[in-house]
Amino acid sequence: MIDRDAEKMIHDWDAPQEASISVLTTTHPEQDTFTRFADAWSAISPAIQWTAGDPEEGSPLPGFRLSRNITYSALPLERELAPFLAGLKEISAPSPSPEAADMLDKVSLPCELTLYIALQCPHCPGMVNTLISLAAGSDKIRLHIIDGTLFPKQAEADKVMAAPCLILDKGFRWTGAVPETEILSMIHNRDPAELGTDTLKNILEQGEAEWITDQMIREEKIFNGFIGLLLHETWSVRLGAMVVVEDLAARAPVLGLTLAPVLIDRFDGRDIPVQGDILYALGEIGDLETKAWIRTCKETLAHEDLQDAADDAMDAIDERLP
């Protein structure tokens, strides 16, 4: 798996002190490949501590977690080994260029960057160097590097046609080599209304629920990505989204009411906990028409908890409306 030239490079590498990499544990067919790679590296050099780690939320891919915000779903072989080693040092002691450092300091919103690479790609090592440096310099940048040839289904799902391909927040993308300042400029100039669910989730997790409310009120619209938070499979994410719903109900009730038909449309087919939270949200922002829907819906609800949630939602509407 690791040829002699790579063995020598790993053996002679001056590793950062206390370097540690987590091997993400998944059920993916390629999982064993990553485990064997870590074992092979350990046999060459003990400089890195390899540990088991939980998989990335929402991603089924195996890989290596290089830091809290950098995941590497690729095997650092051939021309990708050098930037991998350089990246580990950069994570240990970030040293972005002065221009990039100034722009990184001004990154206020979390973002998701996905970089697709291929081992034979001549421009990919440079992009790996650039992206790891940026992510090492700001914990608001979440970076996932993926080998598109190793994970072709994932590349196809993301409509990747060539490498390197860099995707920002599952939307805007670049193909080929891209200057770091151009990437940072796009990160700075994002339209908040276009932020995806994952990015908004990161904002919630940083305790910035009020920022989401402020932006939606300023734009006078409910962001599409926010709907995904309300329907998220993770309870804590939905709980954070409910804080935003409550804030909207208090500060911008007309805007909050526009959520009602969207949530009603998404109600059927959801898991019981999600349906319960939808009913709660409808109680916070709904009107008499919403109440009528809840009353009709309750007749079809078999689960006692949902019936109670429907009653609570109707009571909440009654208490709020004259």
Short mmCIF file of C-alpha atoms in Angstrom, two decimals:
data_model
loop_
_atom_site.label_atom_id
_atom_site.label_comp_id
_atom_site.label_asym_id
_atom_site.label_seq_id
_atom_site.Cartn_x
_atom_site.Cartn_y
_atom_site.Cartn_z
CA MET A 1 0.00 0.00 0.00
CA ILE A 2 2.80 2.43 0.91
CA ASP A 3 5.76 2.17 -1.48
CA ARG A 4 9.42 2.52 -0.50
CA ASP A 5 9.73 6.18 -1.46
CA ALA A 6 6.69 7.02 0.64
CA GLU A 7 8.02 4.90 3.52
CA LYS A 8 11.25 6.91 3.52
CA MET A 9 9.37 10.21 3.39
CA ILE A 10 7.19 9.19 6.34
CA HIS A 11 10.13 7.79 8.29
CA ASP A 12 12.25 10.94 7.81
CA TRP A 13 9.40 13.39 8.38
CA ASP A 14 9.81 15.76 11.33
CA ALA A 15 6.37 15.33 12.85
CA PRO A 16 4.71 17.97 15.04
CA GLN A 17 4.73 17.15 18.73
CA GLU A 18 1.72 15.17 19.95
CA ALA A 19 0.41 14.73 16.40
CA SER A 20 -2.86 12.77 16.43
CA ILE A 21 -5.23 11.60 13.69
CA SER A 22 -8.62 9.94 14.15
CA VAL A 23 -9.59 7.11 11.82
CA LEU A 24 -13.32 7.57 11.28
CA THR A 25 -15.26 4.38 11.92
CA THR A 26 -17.96 3.67 9.31
CA THR A 27 -19.65 0.73 7.63
CA HIS A 28 -18.43 1.80 4.19
CA PRO A 29 -16.80 -0.93 2.05
CA GLU A 30 -13.58 1.12 1.92
CA GLN A 31 -13.34 1.34 5.72
CA ASP A 32 -10.78 -1.46 5.93
CA THR A 33 -8.55 0.34 3.43
CA PHE A 34 -8.22 3.33 5.74
CA THR A 35 -7.67 1.18 8.81
CA ARG A 36 -4.93 -0.78 7.05
CA PHE A 37 -3.31 2.45 5.88
CA ALA A 38 -3.14 3.76 9.46
CA ASP A 39 -1.66 0.45 10.62
CA ALA A 40 0.93 0.53 7.83
CA TRP A 41 1.91 4.11 8.73
CA SER A 42 2.25 3.18 12.41
CA ALA A 43 4.61 0.34 11.47
CA ILE A 44 6.84 2.84 9.62
CA SER A 45 6.79 5.63 12.19
CA PRO A 46 5.28 6.02 15.66
CA ALA A 47 5.31 9.82 15.37
CA ILE A 48 1.54 10.02 14.86
CA GLN A 49 -1.00 8.67 17.32
CA TRP A 50 -3.82 7.03 15.38
CA THR A 51 -7.11 6.78 17.25
CA ALA A 52 -10.65 5.65 16.45
CA GLY A 53 -13.14 8.42 15.76
CA ASP A 54 -16.85 8.80 15.16
CA PRO A 55 -17.94 9.33 11.54
CA GLU A 56 -18.78 12.77 10.21
CA GLU A 57 -22.44 13.65 10.73
CA GLY A 58 -24.31 13.33 7.46
CA SER A 59 -21.39 11.69 5.67
CA PRO A 60 -21.02 7.91 5.23
CA LEU A 61 -17.43 8.16 4.04
CA PRO A 62 -14.48 6.76 5.96
CA GLY A 63 -11.41 8.91 6.31
CA PHE A 64 -9.09 10.69 8.71
CA ARG A 65 -10.03 13.57 11.00
CA LEU A 66 -6.94 15.74 10.98
CA SER A 67 -8.43 18.36 13.29
CA ARG A 68 -11.83 19.36 14.61
CA ASN A 69 -12.70 21.07 11.31
CA ILE A 70 -10.64 19.15 8.74
CA THR A 71 -11.54 15.69 7.41
CA TYR A 72 -9.52 13.80 4.80
CA SER A 73 -11.42 11.06 2.94
CA ALA A 74 -8.49 10.08 0.76
CA LEU A 75 -5.28 8.09 1.02
CA PRO A 76 -2.21 10.36 1.06
CA LEU A 77 -0.23 8.43 -1.52
CA GLU A 78 1.94 9.40 -4.49
CA ARG A 79 1.85 13.15 -5.09
CA GLU A 80 -0.67 13.67 -2.27
CA LEU A 81 1.70 12.55 0.49
CA ALA A 82 3.80 15.73 0.55
CA PRO A 83 0.85 18.13 0.94
CA PHE A 84 -0.65 15.80 3.56
CA LEU A 85 2.51 15.98 5.65
CA ALA A 86 2.77 19.73 5.12
CA GLY A 87 -0.88 20.08 6.11
CA LEU A 88 -0.35 18.28 9.40
CA LYS A 89 2.41 20.76 10.25
CA GLU A 90 0.19 23.67 9.19
CA ILE A 91 -2.57 22.43 11.49
CA SER A 92 -0.09 22.28 14.35
CA ALA A 93 1.25 25.80 13.67
CA PRO A 94 -0.90 27.77 11.18
CA SER A 95 1.10 30.16 9.01
CA PRO A 96 -1.18 31.68 6.35
CA SER A 97 0.11 34.44 4.10
CA PRO A 98 -0.34 37.98 5.51
CA GLU A 99 -3.12 38.74 3.03
CA ALA A 100 -4.93 35.47 3.78
CA ALA A 101 -4.44 35.95 7.54
CA ASP A 102 -6.15 39.34 7.39
CA MET A 103 -9.09 37.90 5.44
CA LEU A 104 -9.33 34.86 7.73
CA ASP A 105 -9.65 37.14 10.75
CA LYS A 106 -12.74 38.66 9.13
CA VAL A 107 -14.53 35.37 8.47
CA SER A 108 -17.61 35.72 10.65
CA LEU A 109 -19.87 32.94 9.35
CA PRO A 110 -19.11 29.23 9.37
CA CYS A 111 -18.80 27.68 5.93
CA GLU A 112 -18.48 24.24 4.37
CA LEU A 113 -15.72 23.59 1.83
CA THR A 114 -15.56 20.26 0.01
CA LEU A 115 -12.50 19.61 -2.13
CA TYR A 116 -12.53 16.70 -4.58
CA ILE A 117 -9.09 15.45 -5.61
CA ALA A 118 -7.55 12.60 -7.59
CA LEU A 119 -4.13 11.03 -7.03
CA GLN A 120 -3.01 11.64 -10.62
CA CYS A 121 -4.23 15.25 -10.69
CA PRO A 122 -1.34 17.74 -11.13
CA HIS A 123 -3.19 20.68 -9.57
CA CYS A 124 -4.68 18.85 -6.59
CA PRO A 125 -1.64 18.96 -4.26
CA GLY A 126 -1.53 22.74 -4.51
CA MET A 127 -5.22 23.01 -3.69
CA VAL A 128 -4.81 20.65 -0.73
CA ASN A 129 -2.01 22.90 0.57
CA THR A 130 -4.15 26.01 0.08
CA LEU A 131 -7.32 24.63 1.65
CA ILE A 132 -5.69 23.02 4.68
CA SER A 133 -3.86 26.29 5.34
CA LEU A 134 -7.14 28.23 5.24
CA ALA A 135 -9.00 25.76 7.46
CA ALA A 136 -6.07 25.63 9.89
CA GLY A 137 -6.27 29.41 10.14
CA SER A 138 -9.98 29.62 10.95
CA ASP A 139 -12.17 27.22 12.87
CA LYS A 140 -15.17 28.70 11.06
CA ILE A 141 -14.06 26.89 7.89
CA ARG A 142 -15.06 23.23 7.77
CA LEU A 143 -13.04 21.37 5.17
CA HIS A 144 -13.69 17.90 3.76
CA ILE A 145 -11.17 16.57 1.23
CA ILE A 146 -12.48 13.63 -0.81
CA ASP A 147 -10.76 11.42 -3.37
CA GLY A 148 -13.37 11.33 -6.14
CA THR A 149 -11.79 8.28 -7.77
CA LEU A 150 -11.95 6.35 -4.50
CA PHE A 151 -15.54 7.47 -3.86
CA PRO A 152 -17.11 7.82 -7.32
CA LYS A 153 -20.71 7.62 -6.08
CA GLN A 154 -20.14 10.59 -3.78
CA ALA A 155 -18.49 12.51 -6.62
CA GLU A 156 -21.40 11.70 -8.91
CA ALA A 157 -23.90 12.82 -6.27
CA ASP A 158 -22.08 16.14 -6.03
CA LYS A 159 -21.92 16.40 -9.85
CA VAL A 160 -18.12 16.49 -9.88
CA MET A 161 -16.76 16.13 -13.41
CA ALA A 162 -13.06 16.93 -12.90
CA ALA A 163 -10.44 17.44 -10.20
CA PRO A 164 -9.65 19.50 -8.34
CA CYS A 165 -13.21 20.63 -7.69
CA LEU A 166 -13.95 22.89 -4.74
CA ILE A 167 -17.55 23.34 -3.53
CA LEU A 168 -18.61 26.09 -1.13
CA ASP A 169 -21.68 25.39 1.02
CA LYS A 170 -22.87 22.71 -1.43
CA GLY A 171 -23.47 25.41 -4.03
CA PHE A 172 -20.84 27.60 -5.63
CA ARG A 173 -17.93 25.66 -7.12
CA TRP A 174 -14.55 26.08 -8.76
CA THR A 175 -12.72 23.62 -11.01
CA GLY A 176 -8.95 23.78 -11.27
CA ALA A 177 -6.45 25.76 -9.24
CA VAL A 178 -7.99 28.72 -7.36
CA PRO A 179 -6.13 31.52 -5.49
CA GLU A 180 -6.74 31.56 -1.75
CA THR A 181 -7.85 35.20 -1.86
CA GLU A 182 -10.57 34.36 -4.40
CA ILE A 183 -11.88 31.59 -2.15
CA LEU A 184 -11.88 33.87 0.89
CA SER A 185 -13.52 36.68 -1.07
CA MET A 186 -16.39 34.37 -2.01
CA ILE A 187 -16.70 33.22 1.60
CA HIS A 188 -16.96 36.85 2.72
CA ASN A 189 -19.49 37.84 0.07
CA ARG A 190 -21.97 35.00 0.50
CA ASP A 191 -25.65 35.85 0.49
CA PRO A 192 -26.99 34.74 3.90
CA ALA A 193 -30.25 33.69 2.21
CA GLU A 194 -28.31 31.13 0.19
CA LEU A 195 -26.64 29.47 3.17
CA GLY A 196 -27.29 25.74 3.34
CA THR A 197 -28.67 23.74 6.24
CA ASP A 198 -25.22 22.48 7.28
CA THR A 199 -23.81 26.00 7.46
CA LEU A 200 -26.80 27.26 9.43
CA LYS A 201 -26.42 24.25 11.72
CA ASN A 202 -22.83 25.27 12.41
CA ILE A 203 -24.04 28.78 13.22
CA LEU A 204 -26.58 27.36 15.67
CA GLU A 205 -23.94 25.20 17.31
CA GLN A 206 -21.82 28.28 17.90
CA GLY A 207 -24.67 29.85 19.86
CA GLU A 208 -25.65 32.31 17.13
CA ALA A 209 -29.36 31.52 16.77
CA GLU A 210 -30.18 35.22 17.06
CA TRP A 211 -27.99 35.95 14.04
CA ILE A 212 -30.18 33.66 11.91
CA THR A 213 -33.29 35.47 13.11
CA ASP A 214 -31.72 38.86 12.42
CA GLN A 215 -30.74 37.89 8.88
CA MET A 216 -34.14 36.46 7.98
CA ILE A 217 -35.87 39.55 9.34
CA ARG A 218 -33.49 41.79 7.39
CA GLU A 219 -34.05 39.82 4.19
CA GLU A 220 -37.79 39.51 4.94
CA LYS A 221 -37.76 35.83 4.01
CA ILE A 222 -37.38 32.40 5.55
CA PHE A 223 -34.17 30.82 4.32
CA ASN A 224 -34.57 27.47 2.58
CA GLY A 225 -31.68 26.10 4.63
CA PHE A 226 -33.52 26.97 7.83
CA ILE A 227 -36.38 24.62 6.94
CA GLY A 228 -33.84 21.80 7.01
CA LEU A 229 -32.97 22.68 10.60
CA LEU A 230 -36.60 22.38 11.69
CA LEU A 231 -36.84 18.96 10.03
CA HIS A 232 -33.40 17.75 11.07
CA GLU A 233 -33.09 14.21 12.41
CA THR A 234 -31.04 15.42 15.39
CA TRP A 235 -33.15 16.70 18.28
CA SER A 236 -30.60 19.25 19.47
CA VAL A 237 -30.54 20.86 16.02
CA ARG A 238 -34.34 21.12 15.96
CA LEU A 239 -34.22 22.56 19.47
CA GLY A 240 -31.88 25.31 18.31
CA ALA A 241 -34.16 26.01 15.35
CA MET A 242 -37.11 26.34 17.75
CA VAL A 243 -35.27 29.17 19.48
CA VAL A 244 -35.26 30.98 16.14
CA VAL A 245 -38.97 30.23 15.64
CA GLU A 246 -39.80 31.66 19.05
CA ASP A 247 -37.71 34.73 18.29
CA LEU A 248 -39.50 35.21 14.97
CA ALA A 249 -42.88 34.87 16.66
CA ALA A 250 -41.95 37.64 19.09
CA ARG A 251 -40.14 40.02 16.73
CA ALA A 252 -41.59 39.37 13.27
CA PRO A 253 -44.89 37.46 13.57
CA VAL A 254 -45.93 38.17 9.96
CA LEU A 255 -42.70 36.64 8.67
CA GLY A 256 -43.00 33.77 11.14
CA LEU A 257 -46.47 32.97 9.86
CA THR A 258 -45.05 32.30 6.38
CA LEU A 259 -43.42 29.21 7.89
CA ALA A 260 -46.80 27.63 8.65
CA PRO A 261 -47.77 26.41 5.15
CA VAL A 262 -44.24 25.14 4.55
CA LEU A 263 -44.24 23.08 7.73
CA ILE A 264 -47.77 21.82 7.10
CA ASP A 265 -46.68 20.66 3.66
CA ARG A 266 -43.70 18.79 5.16
CA PHE A 267 -45.62 17.20 8.05
CA ASP A 268 -46.72 13.89 6.53
CA GLY A 269 -44.18 11.11 6.52
CA ARG A 270 -41.92 12.61 9.19
CA ASP A 271 -40.82 10.73 12.29
CA ILE A 272 -42.99 11.25 15.35
CA PRO A 273 -40.44 13.47 17.19
CA VAL A 274 -40.13 15.72 14.12
CA GLN A 275 -43.91 15.91 13.74
CA GLY A 276 -44.17 16.86 17.41
CA ASP A 277 -41.71 19.70 16.91
CA ILE A 278 -43.55 20.87 13.80
CA LEU A 279 -46.75 21.09 15.84
CA TYR A 280 -44.92 23.07 18.50
CA ALA A 281 -43.60 25.49 15.88
CA LEU A 282 -47.06 25.89 14.38
CA GLY A 283 -48.37 26.79 17.82
CA GLU A 284 -45.74 29.52 18.08
CA ILE A 285 -46.29 31.14 14.68
CA GLY A 286 -49.68 29.92 13.41
CA ASP A 287 -52.99 31.72 12.98
CA LEU A 288 -56.62 30.59 13.10
CA GLU A 289 -56.28 28.89 9.72
CA THR A 290 -53.29 27.00 11.10
CA LYS A 291 -55.35 26.03 14.13
CA ALA A 292 -58.08 24.65 11.89
CA TRP A 293 -55.51 22.49 10.11
CA ILE A 294 -54.13 21.23 13.41
CA ARG A 295 -57.65 20.32 14.60
CA THR A 296 -58.29 18.33 11.42
CA CYS A 297 -54.85 16.76 11.55
CA LYS A 298 -55.34 15.64 15.15
CA GLU A 299 -58.16 13.34 14.06
CA THR A 300 -55.63 11.33 12.02
CA LEU A 301 -52.92 11.17 14.69
CA ALA A 302 -52.68 7.79 16.38
CA HIS A 303 -49.82 8.58 18.72
CA GLU A 304 -50.86 10.03 22.08
CA ASP A 305 -47.83 12.34 22.28
CA LEU A 306 -48.75 13.89 18.94
CA GLN A 307 -52.34 14.39 20.04
CA ASP A 308 -51.07 16.18 23.15
CA ALA A 309 -48.73 18.27 21.01
CA ALA A 310 -51.65 19.23 18.77
CA ASP A 311 -53.71 20.32 21.79
CA ASP A 312 -50.79 22.35 23.13
CA ALA A 313 -50.28 24.02 19.74
CA MET A 314 -53.96 25.02 19.49
CA ASP A 315 -53.87 26.36 23.05
CA ALA A 316 -50.76 28.38 22.22
CA ILE A 317 -52.52 29.94 19.22
CA ASP A 318 -55.56 30.77 21.35
CA GLU A 319 -53.40 32.44 23.99
CA ARG A 320 -51.56 34.52 21.41
CA LEU A 321 -54.44 35.63 19.22
CA PRO A 322 -57.26 37.94 20.38
#
